[in-house]
Amino acid sequence: MLRDKLLSKEARLGVIGLGYVGLPLAMEFERAGFTVTGIDTDAAKVEALKEGRSYIQDVPSEWVSGAVRSGTFLPTTDFSVLKEIDSVDICVPTPLRKTKDPDISFVRAAVVEIERQLHKDMLVILDSTTYPGTTDEVILSRLERTGLKAGRDFYLAFSPERVDPGNPDWNTKNIPKVVGGVTPACTEHAVILYEQTLGPVVPVSSTKVAETVKLLENTFRSVNIGLVNEMALMCDRMGIDVWEVIDAAATKPFGFMPFYPGPGLGGHCIPIDPFYLSWKAKETGFEARFIELAGQINSSMPYHVVSKVVDCLNDQSKPVRGSRILILGLAYKEGIDDVRESPAIDVLKLLLERGAEAAYSDPFVSRLSEAGLHMESTELTPDELGRTDCVVITTAHPSVDYRMVVDAGVPIVDTRNALKGMNGDNIRKL
Ligand SMILES: NC(=O)c1ccc[n+]([C@@H]2O[C@H](COP(=O)([O-])OP(=O)(O)OC[C@H]3O[C@@H](n4cnc5c(N)ncnc54)[C@H](O)[C@@H]3O)[C@@H](O)[C@H]2O)c1
């Protein structure tokens, strides 16, 4: 019985997709005492893991190498191992197409492989963020084509991953895990798995509820960031320091939660997930207006940053074309190396399109090969700053020496309040 195998930790676990979400999850399963097989289509990642090298900042290489050596973590590109697996978590990407429609082709591809090896008593859990109804409409119908029935012969659930890469306090292990199964027996088995391995487990009544929980969380962030970005645009016109406003408002002990403006949204979640929800809502004729509006405001922010750069250069009687502009921070947030959807890349592109001699410096991102751009990080030195006409702070990495940047006297556009407490005529805030 699967339940007994889970409780005794004899169940063989699998994770499909070993990225920012899947690798930490696989390692937590391993730490809890299970043997875990990790499957990824990227042979280079699997090779790195087999050699004990982690490419995810939150997972130390020693952890991977120890687990590989002891045979409790088995990375592979071979899906046929699924026939031996008792429980599998799907952690593949769920991006948007250019048209902002969900692209669930990676989920479909993983499910085709599971369908081939589906067997009695197997537990299948989707962790990738997706629109309400995916588990039922895309996975359940496909897996039941095998003749096996969910809740009786195998178990199927959705459990959103809520990890925040680089967060020192909250991680895969201690963030509560929401779980919704196709049937009560499906929920029950997924709950047993996570109770054996992760932090508190929060069962909900259905897969659709679990899918929507994740979308509410990320829509909440997107809309609140949109609101505060709009505040920043308003305050800018009125000559009010929006950062000071937010800090003072945040002293209210109840009913206010601070969000901060910036150059736009980044990462694989906040800029994308709300559109999974609005896309699905459209099927019922519902227009999700907050989501669309927040999306418009947030995606306009790189243009606002560029207009600030233009103002800075204008004060020096310089055009954008030919000016040397240094983007400080390419990752979408501080302390990490993830550049997916990073608004810093949008700012960089907009400046290059206008003929600027734009470069970037980021201690976490040594090379950029994305969005048609191929560049290397520039070392942040007094000499480099001496050659630069304008610096744009797009990510506030704590390890960067901002004092040196201010002291160099170069005009700065600070989109992150990284220079809080530092004064200088050369500083322009967002
Ligand atoms: N990154 C985050 O902070 C975060 C947080 C919470 C939820 N999520 C969600 O988790 C999911 C995964 O995101 P991620 O950031 O880990 O993505 P990722 O790109 O870092 O990792 C996904 C991995 O899946 C692999 N892959 C793609 N198709 C595959 C297939 N058919 N079979 C096996 N492997 C395959 C890729 O090679 C890659 O290694 C997404 O739905 C995302 O929205 C991400």
CSV table of C-alpha atoms and ligand atoms in Angstrom, one decimal:
chain,number,residue,atom,x,y,z
A,1,MET,CA,0.0,0.0,0.0
A,2,LEU,CA,1.3,3.4,-0.9
A,3,ARG,CA,0.3,4.9,2.4
A,4,ASP,CA,2.4,2.4,4.3
A,5,LYS,CA,5.4,2.9,2.0
A,6,LEU,CA,5.1,6.7,2.5
A,7,LEU,CA,4.9,6.3,6.3
A,8,SER,CA,7.8,4.0,6.4
A,9,LYS,CA,9.8,6.1,3.9
A,10,GLU,CA,10.2,3.1,1.7
A,11,ALA,CA,8.3,4.8,-1.1
A,12,ARG,CA,10.6,5.7,-4.1
A,13,LEU,CA,10.0,9.4,-4.9
A,14,GLY,CA,10.5,11.2,-8.2
A,15,VAL,CA,10.8,14.8,-9.2
A,16,ILE,CA,10.4,15.9,-12.8
A,17,GLY,CA,12.1,19.2,-13.6
A,18,LEU,CA,15.2,20.0,-11.5
A,19,GLY,CA,15.2,23.8,-11.6
A,20,TYR,CA,14.7,26.5,-8.9
A,21,VAL,CA,11.7,24.5,-7.6
A,22,GLY,CA,12.3,20.9,-8.4
A,23,LEU,CA,15.9,20.6,-7.1
A,24,PRO,CA,15.3,22.0,-3.6
A,25,LEU,CA,12.2,19.8,-3.4
A,26,ALA,CA,14.1,16.7,-4.4
A,27,MET,CA,16.8,17.5,-1.9
A,28,GLU,CA,14.2,18.0,0.9
A,29,PHE,CA,12.7,14.6,0.2
A,30,GLU,CA,16.2,13.1,0.3
A,31,ARG,CA,16.9,14.9,3.6
A,32,ALA,CA,13.7,13.5,5.0
A,33,GLY,CA,15.0,10.0,4.4
A,34,PHE,CA,13.6,9.0,1.1
A,35,THR,CA,15.4,7.8,-2.0
A,36,VAL,CA,14.7,10.3,-4.8
A,37,THR,CA,15.0,10.1,-8.5
A,38,GLY,CA,15.3,13.5,-10.3
A,39,ILE,CA,14.4,13.6,-14.0
A,40,ASP,CA,15.3,16.5,-16.2
A,41,THR,CA,15.4,16.8,-20.0
A,42,ASP,CA,18.5,19.1,-19.8
A,43,ALA,CA,21.4,16.6,-20.0
A,44,ALA,CA,23.9,19.3,-18.9
A,45,LYS,CA,22.0,19.8,-15.6
A,46,VAL,CA,21.7,16.1,-15.0
A,47,GLU,CA,25.4,15.6,-15.7
A,48,ALA,CA,26.3,18.5,-13.2
A,49,LEU,CA,24.2,16.9,-10.5
A,50,LYS,CA,25.7,13.4,-11.1
A,51,GLU,CA,29.1,15.1,-10.6
A,52,GLY,CA,27.8,16.6,-7.4
A,53,ARG,CA,27.5,20.2,-8.7
A,54,SER,CA,24.5,22.3,-7.8
A,55,TYR,CA,23.5,25.1,-10.1
A,56,ILE,CA,20.9,26.4,-7.7
A,57,GLN,CA,22.1,28.9,-5.1
A,58,ASP,CA,19.9,27.7,-2.3
A,59,VAL,CA,21.1,24.1,-2.7
A,60,PRO,CA,24.8,23.6,-1.7
A,61,SER,CA,26.9,21.3,-3.9
A,62,GLU,CA,28.0,19.3,-0.9
A,63,TRP,CA,24.4,18.3,-0.2
A,64,VAL,CA,24.0,17.1,-3.8
A,65,SER,CA,27.3,15.3,-3.9
A,66,GLY,CA,26.7,13.6,-0.6
A,67,ALA,CA,23.3,12.4,-1.7
A,68,VAL,CA,24.6,11.2,-5.1
A,69,ARG,CA,27.4,9.3,-3.4
A,70,SER,CA,25.1,7.6,-0.9
A,71,GLY,CA,22.7,6.7,-3.7
A,72,THR,CA,19.7,8.5,-2.2
A,73,PHE,CA,19.6,11.1,-5.0
A,74,LEU,CA,19.5,9.7,-8.6
A,75,PRO,CA,19.5,12.3,-11.3
A,76,THR,CA,18.6,11.1,-14.8
A,77,THR,CA,17.2,12.0,-18.2
A,78,ASP,CA,15.5,8.6,-18.6
A,79,PHE,CA,11.8,8.7,-18.0
A,80,SER,CA,11.5,4.9,-18.0
A,81,VAL,CA,12.5,4.9,-14.3
A,82,LEU,CA,9.0,6.2,-13.6
A,83,LYS,CA,7.8,2.6,-13.7
A,84,GLU,CA,9.6,2.0,-10.4
A,85,ILE,CA,8.5,5.3,-8.8
A,86,ASP,CA,5.8,5.4,-6.2
A,87,SER,CA,5.2,9.2,-6.1
A,88,VAL,CA,6.2,11.9,-8.6
A,89,ASP,CA,6.1,15.7,-8.3
A,90,ILE,CA,6.0,17.7,-11.6
A,91,CYS,CA,8.1,20.9,-11.4
A,92,VAL,CA,8.5,22.0,-15.0
A,93,PRO,CA,8.2,25.6,-16.3
A,94,THR,CA,4.9,27.2,-17.1
A,95,PRO,CA,5.8,30.3,-19.0
A,96,LEU,CA,3.5,32.6,-21.1
A,97,ARG,CA,3.5,32.7,-24.9
A,98,LYS,CA,4.3,36.0,-26.6
A,99,THR,CA,0.5,36.5,-26.8
A,100,LYS,CA,0.3,36.2,-23.0
A,101,ASP,CA,-1.5,32.9,-23.2
A,102,PRO,CA,-0.4,30.1,-20.9
A,103,ASP,CA,2.2,27.7,-22.3
A,104,ILE,CA,1.6,24.4,-20.6
A,105,SER,CA,3.5,22.4,-23.2
A,106,PHE,CA,6.2,21.4,-20.6
A,107,VAL,CA,3.5,20.0,-18.3
A,108,ARG,CA,1.9,18.1,-21.2
A,109,ALA,CA,5.2,16.6,-22.1
A,110,ALA,CA,5.9,15.4,-18.6
A,111,VAL,CA,2.4,13.9,-18.4
A,112,VAL,CA,2.9,12.0,-21.6
A,113,GLU,CA,5.9,10.3,-20.0
A,114,ILE,CA,4.0,9.6,-16.7
A,115,GLU,CA,1.1,8.1,-18.7
A,116,ARG,CA,3.4,5.6,-20.3
A,117,GLN,CA,4.6,4.4,-16.9
A,118,LEU,CA,1.5,4.9,-14.8
A,119,HIS,CA,0.9,2.0,-12.5
A,120,LYS,CA,-1.4,1.0,-9.6
A,121,ASP,CA,-1.0,3.0,-6.4
A,122,MET,CA,1.1,5.7,-8.0
A,123,LEU,CA,0.8,9.3,-6.6
A,124,VAL,CA,1.2,12.1,-9.1
A,125,ILE,CA,1.4,15.7,-8.0
A,126,LEU,CA,1.7,18.9,-10.1
A,127,ASP,CA,3.6,21.7,-8.3
A,128,SER,CA,4.1,24.0,-11.3
A,129,THR,CA,2.0,27.2,-11.2
A,130,THR,CA,-0.9,27.0,-13.6
A,131,TYR,CA,-4.5,28.1,-14.3
A,132,PRO,CA,-7.5,26.6,-12.4
A,133,GLY,CA,-8.6,23.4,-14.0
A,134,THR,CA,-5.3,22.2,-15.4
A,135,THR,CA,-5.0,19.2,-13.1
A,136,ASP,CA,-8.5,18.0,-14.0
A,137,GLU,CA,-8.6,19.0,-17.7
A,138,VAL,CA,-5.1,18.3,-18.8
A,139,ILE,CA,-3.7,15.6,-16.5
A,140,LEU,CA,-6.6,13.6,-15.1
A,141,SER,CA,-8.3,13.0,-18.5
A,142,ARG,CA,-4.9,11.9,-19.9
A,143,LEU,CA,-3.9,9.5,-17.1
A,144,GLU,CA,-7.4,7.9,-16.9
A,145,ARG,CA,-7.0,7.0,-20.6
A,146,THR,CA,-4.9,4.1,-19.2
A,147,GLY,CA,-8.0,2.6,-17.7
A,148,LEU,CA,-6.8,3.3,-14.2
A,149,LYS,CA,-9.1,5.5,-12.1
A,150,ALA,CA,-7.9,8.4,-9.9
A,151,GLY,CA,-8.7,7.9,-6.2
A,152,ARG,CA,-9.0,4.2,-6.6
A,153,ASP,CA,-6.0,2.9,-8.7
A,154,PHE,CA,-3.7,5.9,-8.6
A,155,TYR,CA,-3.7,9.3,-6.8
A,156,LEU,CA,-3.5,12.8,-8.4
A,157,ALA,CA,-3.2,16.2,-6.6
A,158,PHE,CA,-2.1,19.8,-7.2
A,159,SER,CA,0.2,21.4,-4.6
A,160,PRO,CA,1.7,24.8,-5.6
A,161,GLU,CA,5.3,25.5,-4.9
A,162,ARG,CA,5.7,28.8,-3.0
A,163,VAL,CA,9.4,29.0,-2.6
A,164,ASP,CA,11.1,32.4,-2.7
A,165,PRO,CA,14.7,31.8,-4.0
A,166,GLY,CA,17.4,33.6,-1.9
A,167,ASN,CA,15.0,34.1,1.1
A,168,PRO,CA,17.1,33.4,4.2
A,169,ASP,CA,14.1,32.7,6.4
A,170,TRP,CA,11.5,30.9,4.3
A,171,ASN,CA,12.4,27.9,2.1
A,172,THR,CA,10.9,24.7,0.5
A,173,LYS,CA,11.1,23.0,3.9
A,174,ASN,CA,9.3,25.5,6.1
A,175,ILE,CA,6.8,27.2,3.8
A,176,PRO,CA,3.3,25.6,4.5
A,177,LYS,CA,2.3,23.3,1.6
A,178,VAL,CA,-1.2,23.7,0.2
A,179,VAL,CA,-2.6,20.5,-1.2
A,180,GLY,CA,-5.8,19.7,-3.2
A,181,GLY,CA,-6.5,16.3,-4.6
A,182,VAL,CA,-8.9,15.1,-7.3
A,183,THR,CA,-10.6,12.9,-4.7
A,184,PRO,CA,-10.3,12.8,-0.8
A,185,ALA,CA,-8.1,9.8,-1.1
A,186,CYS,CA,-5.8,11.7,-3.5
A,187,THR,CA,-5.5,14.6,-1.0
A,188,GLU,CA,-4.9,12.2,1.8
A,189,HIS,CA,-1.9,10.5,0.1
A,190,ALA,CA,-0.4,13.8,-0.9
A,191,VAL,CA,-0.8,15.1,2.7
A,192,ILE,CA,1.0,12.0,4.0
A,193,LEU,CA,3.9,12.6,1.6
A,194,TYR,CA,4.4,16.2,2.6
A,195,GLU,CA,3.8,15.6,6.3
A,196,GLN,CA,6.7,13.2,6.1
A,197,THR,CA,9.0,15.6,4.4
A,198,LEU,CA,8.1,19.3,4.6
A,199,GLY,CA,6.6,21.9,6.9
A,200,PRO,CA,2.9,22.4,7.8
A,201,VAL,CA,0.5,21.0,5.3
A,202,VAL,CA,-2.7,22.8,4.4
A,203,PRO,CA,-5.3,20.5,2.7
A,204,VAL,CA,-8.0,22.2,0.6
A,205,SER,CA,-11.1,20.8,-1.0
A,206,SER,CA,-10.1,20.5,-4.6
A,207,THR,CA,-7.3,20.8,-7.2
A,208,LYS,CA,-8.9,24.0,-8.5
A,209,VAL,CA,-8.8,25.7,-5.1
A,210,ALA,CA,-5.2,24.7,-4.7
A,211,GLU,CA,-4.4,26.1,-8.2
A,212,THR,CA,-6.2,29.3,-7.5
A,213,VAL,CA,-4.5,29.8,-4.1
A,214,LYS,CA,-1.1,30.3,-5.8
A,215,LEU,CA,-2.6,32.6,-8.4
A,216,LEU,CA,-4.2,34.8,-5.7
A,217,GLU,CA,-0.9,35.1,-3.9
A,218,ASN,CA,1.0,36.2,-6.9
A,219,THR,CA,-1.8,38.4,-8.2
A,220,PHE,CA,-1.9,40.1,-4.8
A,221,ARG,CA,1.8,40.9,-5.2
A,222,SER,CA,1.5,42.1,-8.8
A,223,VAL,CA,-1.5,44.3,-8.0
A,224,ASN,CA,0.1,45.9,-4.9
A,225,ILE,CA,3.3,46.5,-6.7
A,226,GLY,CA,1.3,48.0,-9.6
A,227,LEU,CA,-0.4,50.3,-7.1
A,228,VAL,CA,2.8,51.4,-5.5
A,229,ASN,CA,4.4,51.9,-8.9
A,230,GLU,CA,1.5,54.2,-9.8
A,231,MET,CA,2.1,56.0,-6.5
A,232,ALA,CA,5.8,56.4,-7.5
A,233,LEU,CA,4.8,57.9,-10.8
A,234,MET,CA,2.3,60.3,-9.1
A,235,CYS,CA,4.8,61.3,-6.4
A,236,ASP,CA,7.4,61.9,-9.0
A,237,ARG,CA,5.2,64.5,-10.8
A,238,MET,CA,4.4,66.1,-7.4
A,239,GLY,CA,8.0,66.2,-6.2
A,240,ILE,CA,7.2,63.9,-3.2
A,241,ASP,CA,9.7,61.2,-2.1
A,242,VAL,CA,7.6,58.0,-2.4
A,243,TRP,CA,10.1,56.0,-0.4
A,244,GLU,CA,9.7,58.2,2.6
A,245,VAL,CA,5.9,58.1,2.2
A,246,ILE,CA,6.0,54.2,2.3
A,247,ASP,CA,8.4,54.0,5.2
A,248,ALA,CA,6.2,56.3,7.3
A,249,ALA,CA,3.0,54.5,6.2
A,250,ALA,CA,4.5,51.2,7.2
A,251,THR,CA,4.7,52.4,10.8
A,252,LYS,CA,0.9,51.8,11.0
A,253,PRO,CA,0.7,48.6,13.1
A,254,PHE,CA,-2.4,47.3,11.3
A,255,GLY,CA,-4.1,47.5,7.9
A,256,PHE,CA,-1.1,48.4,5.8
A,257,MET,CA,1.6,46.2,4.3
A,258,PRO,CA,4.5,48.0,2.5
A,259,PHE,CA,5.2,47.2,-1.1
A,260,TYR,CA,8.0,49.0,-2.9
A,261,PRO,CA,8.2,50.5,-6.4
A,262,GLY,CA,10.9,49.5,-8.9
A,263,PRO,CA,11.9,49.3,-12.5
A,264,GLY,CA,9.2,46.6,-13.2
A,265,LEU,CA,8.5,43.0,-12.4
A,266,GLY,CA,10.8,40.1,-12.8
A,267,GLY,CA,11.2,36.4,-12.2
A,268,HIS,CA,9.2,33.4,-13.3
A,269,CYS,CA,6.2,34.1,-11.1
A,270,ILE,CA,4.8,37.6,-10.5
A,271,PRO,CA,5.0,38.9,-14.1
A,272,ILE,CA,3.4,35.7,-15.4
A,273,ASP,CA,1.1,33.9,-13.0
A,274,PRO,CA,-1.7,36.6,-12.9
A,275,PHE,CA,-2.1,36.2,-16.6
A,276,TYR,CA,-2.8,32.5,-16.2
A,277,LEU,CA,-5.8,33.5,-14.0
A,278,SER,CA,-7.1,36.3,-16.3
A,279,TRP,CA,-6.7,34.0,-19.3
A,280,LYS,CA,-8.8,31.3,-17.7
A,281,ALA,CA,-11.4,33.9,-16.4
A,282,LYS,CA,-11.9,35.1,-20.0
A,283,GLU,CA,-13.4,31.7,-20.8
A,284,THR,CA,-16.3,32.6,-18.6
A,285,GLY,CA,-16.5,36.1,-20.2
A,286,PHE,CA,-14.9,37.7,-17.1
A,287,GLU,CA,-12.4,40.5,-17.6
A,288,ALA,CA,-9.8,40.6,-14.7
A,289,ARG,CA,-9.3,44.3,-14.7
A,290,PHE,CA,-7.0,44.7,-11.7
A,291,ILE,CA,-4.6,42.1,-13.3
A,292,GLU,CA,-4.6,43.9,-16.7
A,293,LEU,CA,-4.1,47.3,-15.1
A,294,ALA,CA,-1.3,46.2,-12.8
A,295,GLY,CA,0.3,44.5,-15.8
A,296,GLN,CA,0.2,47.7,-17.8
A,297,ILE,CA,1.6,49.9,-15.0
A,298,ASN,CA,4.3,47.4,-14.1
A,299,SER,CA,5.4,46.8,-17.7
A,300,SER,CA,5.6,50.6,-18.3
A,301,MET,CA,8.2,51.1,-15.5
A,302,PRO,CA,11.3,50.4,-17.6
A,303,TYR,CA,10.2,53.3,-19.9
A,304,HIS,CA,9.9,55.6,-16.8
A,305,VAL,CA,13.4,54.6,-15.8
A,306,VAL,CA,14.7,55.5,-19.2
A,307,SER,CA,13.0,58.9,-19.0
A,308,LYS,CA,14.9,59.4,-15.8
A,309,VAL,CA,18.2,58.6,-17.5
A,310,VAL,CA,17.3,61.0,-20.3
A,311,ASP,CA,16.7,63.7,-17.6
A,312,CYS,CA,20.1,62.9,-16.0
A,313,LEU,CA,21.9,63.2,-19.4
A,314,ASN,CA,19.9,66.3,-20.4
A,315,ASP,CA,21.3,68.0,-17.2
A,316,GLN,CA,24.7,67.3,-18.6
A,317,SER,CA,23.7,68.5,-22.1
A,318,LYS,CA,24.3,65.0,-23.4
A,319,PRO,CA,22.2,62.8,-25.7
A,320,VAL,CA,21.5,59.2,-25.0
A,321,ARG,CA,23.2,58.1,-28.2
A,322,GLY,CA,26.8,57.5,-27.5
A,323,SER,CA,26.6,58.1,-23.7
A,324,ARG,CA,28.0,55.4,-21.5
A,325,ILE,CA,25.4,54.1,-19.1
A,326,LEU,CA,26.0,51.4,-16.5
A,327,ILE,CA,23.2,49.3,-15.3
A,328,LEU,CA,23.9,48.1,-11.7
A,329,GLY,CA,22.2,44.8,-11.1
A,330,LEU,CA,20.8,42.5,-13.8
A,331,ALA,CA,19.1,39.9,-11.6
A,332,TYR,CA,15.4,40.6,-11.0
A,333,LYS,CA,15.9,40.9,-7.3
A,334,GLU,CA,18.7,41.2,-4.7
A,335,GLY,CA,21.1,38.5,-3.7
A,336,ILE,CA,20.2,36.0,-6.6
A,337,ASP,CA,21.4,35.2,-10.1
A,338,ASP,CA,18.0,34.8,-11.8
A,339,VAL,CA,17.5,37.1,-14.7
A,340,ARG,CA,14.3,35.7,-16.1
A,341,GLU,CA,11.9,38.5,-17.0
A,342,SER,CA,14.2,40.9,-15.3
A,343,PRO,CA,13.2,44.5,-15.9
A,344,ALA,CA,16.9,45.5,-15.9
A,345,ILE,CA,17.2,43.7,-19.2
A,346,ASP,CA,14.3,45.8,-20.6
A,347,VAL,CA,16.0,49.0,-19.4
A,348,LEU,CA,19.3,47.8,-21.0
A,349,LYS,CA,17.6,47.0,-24.3
A,350,LEU,CA,15.7,50.3,-24.4
A,351,LEU,CA,19.0,52.2,-23.9
A,352,LEU,CA,20.8,50.2,-26.5
A,353,GLU,CA,18.0,50.8,-28.9
A,354,ARG,CA,18.5,54.5,-28.4
A,355,GLY,CA,22.1,54.3,-29.3
A,356,ALA,CA,23.6,54.3,-25.7
A,357,GLU,CA,26.8,52.6,-25.0
A,358,ALA,CA,25.1,50.5,-22.2
A,359,ALA,CA,26.8,47.9,-20.0
A,360,TYR,CA,25.9,46.1,-16.8
A,361,SER,CA,27.6,45.1,-13.6
A,362,ASP,CA,26.2,42.3,-11.4
A,363,PRO,CA,28.2,40.2,-9.0
A,364,PHE,CA,25.7,37.4,-9.4
A,365,VAL,CA,25.4,37.4,-13.2
A,366,SER,CA,28.8,37.1,-14.9
A,367,ARG,CA,27.3,36.7,-18.4
A,368,LEU,CA,24.1,37.6,-20.1
A,369,SER,CA,22.9,35.5,-23.0
A,370,GLU,CA,19.2,36.3,-23.3
A,371,ALA,CA,16.7,38.4,-25.2
A,372,GLY,CA,19.2,38.6,-28.1
A,373,LEU,CA,21.8,40.2,-25.8
A,374,HIS,CA,25.2,38.7,-25.3
A,375,MET,CA,27.4,40.6,-22.8
A,376,GLU,CA,29.6,40.1,-19.8
A,377,SER,CA,29.4,41.8,-16.5
A,378,THR,CA,31.6,44.9,-16.2
A,379,GLU,CA,33.7,45.2,-13.0
A,380,LEU,CA,32.6,48.1,-10.8
A,381,THR,CA,35.7,50.2,-10.3
A,382,PRO,CA,36.4,53.9,-9.8
A,383,ASP,CA,38.0,53.9,-13.3
A,384,GLU,CA,34.8,52.4,-14.8
A,385,LEU,CA,32.7,55.0,-13.0
A,386,GLY,CA,35.0,57.7,-14.2
A,387,ARG,CA,34.1,56.8,-17.8
A,388,THR,CA,30.4,56.5,-17.1
A,389,ASP,CA,27.8,59.2,-17.9
A,390,CYS,CA,25.0,57.7,-15.9
A,391,VAL,CA,24.5,54.8,-13.5
A,392,VAL,CA,21.1,53.1,-13.1
A,393,ILE,CA,20.6,51.0,-10.0
A,394,THR,CA,18.1,48.3,-11.1
A,395,THR,CA,18.8,45.7,-8.4
A,396,ALA,CA,20.0,46.5,-4.9
A,397,HIS,CA,22.4,43.7,-4.1
A,398,PRO,CA,23.6,44.2,-0.5
A,399,SER,CA,27.2,43.2,-1.5
A,400,VAL,CA,27.6,46.1,-3.9
A,401,ASP,CA,29.7,49.1,-2.7
A,402,TYR,CA,27.2,51.9,-3.4
A,403,ARG,CA,29.2,54.4,-1.4
A,404,MET,CA,31.9,54.2,-4.0
A,405,VAL,CA,29.3,54.9,-6.7
A,406,VAL,CA,28.0,58.0,-4.9
A,407,ASP,CA,31.5,59.3,-4.1
A,408,ALA,CA,32.5,59.0,-7.8
A,409,GLY,CA,30.1,61.9,-8.5
A,410,VAL,CA,28.5,60.1,-11.5
A,411,PRO,CA,24.8,60.9,-12.0
A,412,ILE,CA,22.7,58.0,-10.6
A,413,VAL,CA,19.2,56.9,-11.2
A,414,ASP,CA,18.3,54.9,-8.1
A,415,THR,CA,15.2,52.7,-8.8
A,416,ARG,CA,15.5,50.7,-5.6
A,417,ASN,CA,16.3,53.2,-2.9
A,418,ALA,CA,19.6,51.4,-2.6
A,419,LEU,CA,21.2,54.7,-1.6
A,420,LYS,CA,18.9,55.3,1.3
A,421,GLY,CA,20.6,57.5,3.9
A,422,MET,CA,23.2,58.7,1.4
A,423,ASN,CA,23.0,62.3,0.1
A,424,GLY,CA,24.3,63.7,-3.1
A,425,ASP,CA,23.3,66.1,-5.9
A,426,ASN,CA,24.1,63.3,-8.3
A,427,ILE,CA,21.2,61.1,-7.1
A,428,ARG,CA,17.8,60.9,-8.7
A,429,LYS,CA,15.3,58.5,-7.2
A,430,LEU,CA,12.6,56.6,-9.2
B,1,LIG,N1,11.3,30.1,-9.6
B,1,LIG,C1,10.5,30.3,-8.6
B,1,LIG,O1,10.8,31.2,-7.7
B,1,LIG,C2,9.1,29.6,-8.4
B,1,LIG,C3,8.5,29.7,-7.2
B,1,LIG,C4,7.3,29.1,-7.1
B,1,LIG,C5,6.7,28.4,-8.2
B,1,LIG,N2,7.4,28.3,-9.4
B,1,LIG,C6,6.8,27.6,-10.4
B,1,LIG,O2,7.4,26.3,-10.5
B,1,LIG,C7,7.5,25.8,-11.8
B,1,LIG,C8,9.0,25.6,-12.2
B,1,LIG,O3,9.7,26.8,-12.1
B,1,LIG,P1,11.3,26.8,-12.0
B,1,LIG,O4,11.6,28.2,-11.6
B,1,LIG,O5,11.8,25.7,-11.1
B,1,LIG,O6,11.7,26.6,-13.5
B,1,LIG,P2,13.2,26.2,-14.0
B,1,LIG,O7,13.2,26.6,-15.4
B,1,LIG,O8,14.2,26.7,-13.0
B,1,LIG,O9,13.2,24.6,-13.9
B,1,LIG,C9,12.4,23.8,-14.7
B,1,LIG,C10,13.2,22.5,-15.1
B,1,LIG,O10,12.4,21.7,-15.8
B,1,LIG,C11,13.1,21.1,-16.8
B,1,LIG,N3,12.1,20.6,-17.8
B,1,LIG,C12,11.4,21.3,-18.8
B,1,LIG,N4,10.6,20.4,-19.4
B,1,LIG,C13,10.8,19.2,-18.9
B,1,LIG,C14,10.2,17.9,-19.1
B,1,LIG,N5,9.2,17.8,-20.0
B,1,LIG,N6,10.6,16.9,-18.3
B,1,LIG,C15,11.6,17.1,-17.4
B,1,LIG,N7,12.2,18.2,-17.1
B,1,LIG,C16,11.8,19.3,-17.9
B,1,LIG,C17,14.0,22.2,-17.3
B,1,LIG,O11,15.1,21.6,-18.0
B,1,LIG,C18,14.4,22.8,-16.0
B,1,LIG,O12,15.6,22.3,-15.4
B,1,LIG,C19,6.9,26.9,-12.7
B,1,LIG,O13,5.5,26.6,-12.9
B,1,LIG,C20,7.0,28.2,-11.8
B,1,LIG,O14,6.0,29.1,-12.1
B,1,LIG,C21,8.6,28.9,-9.5
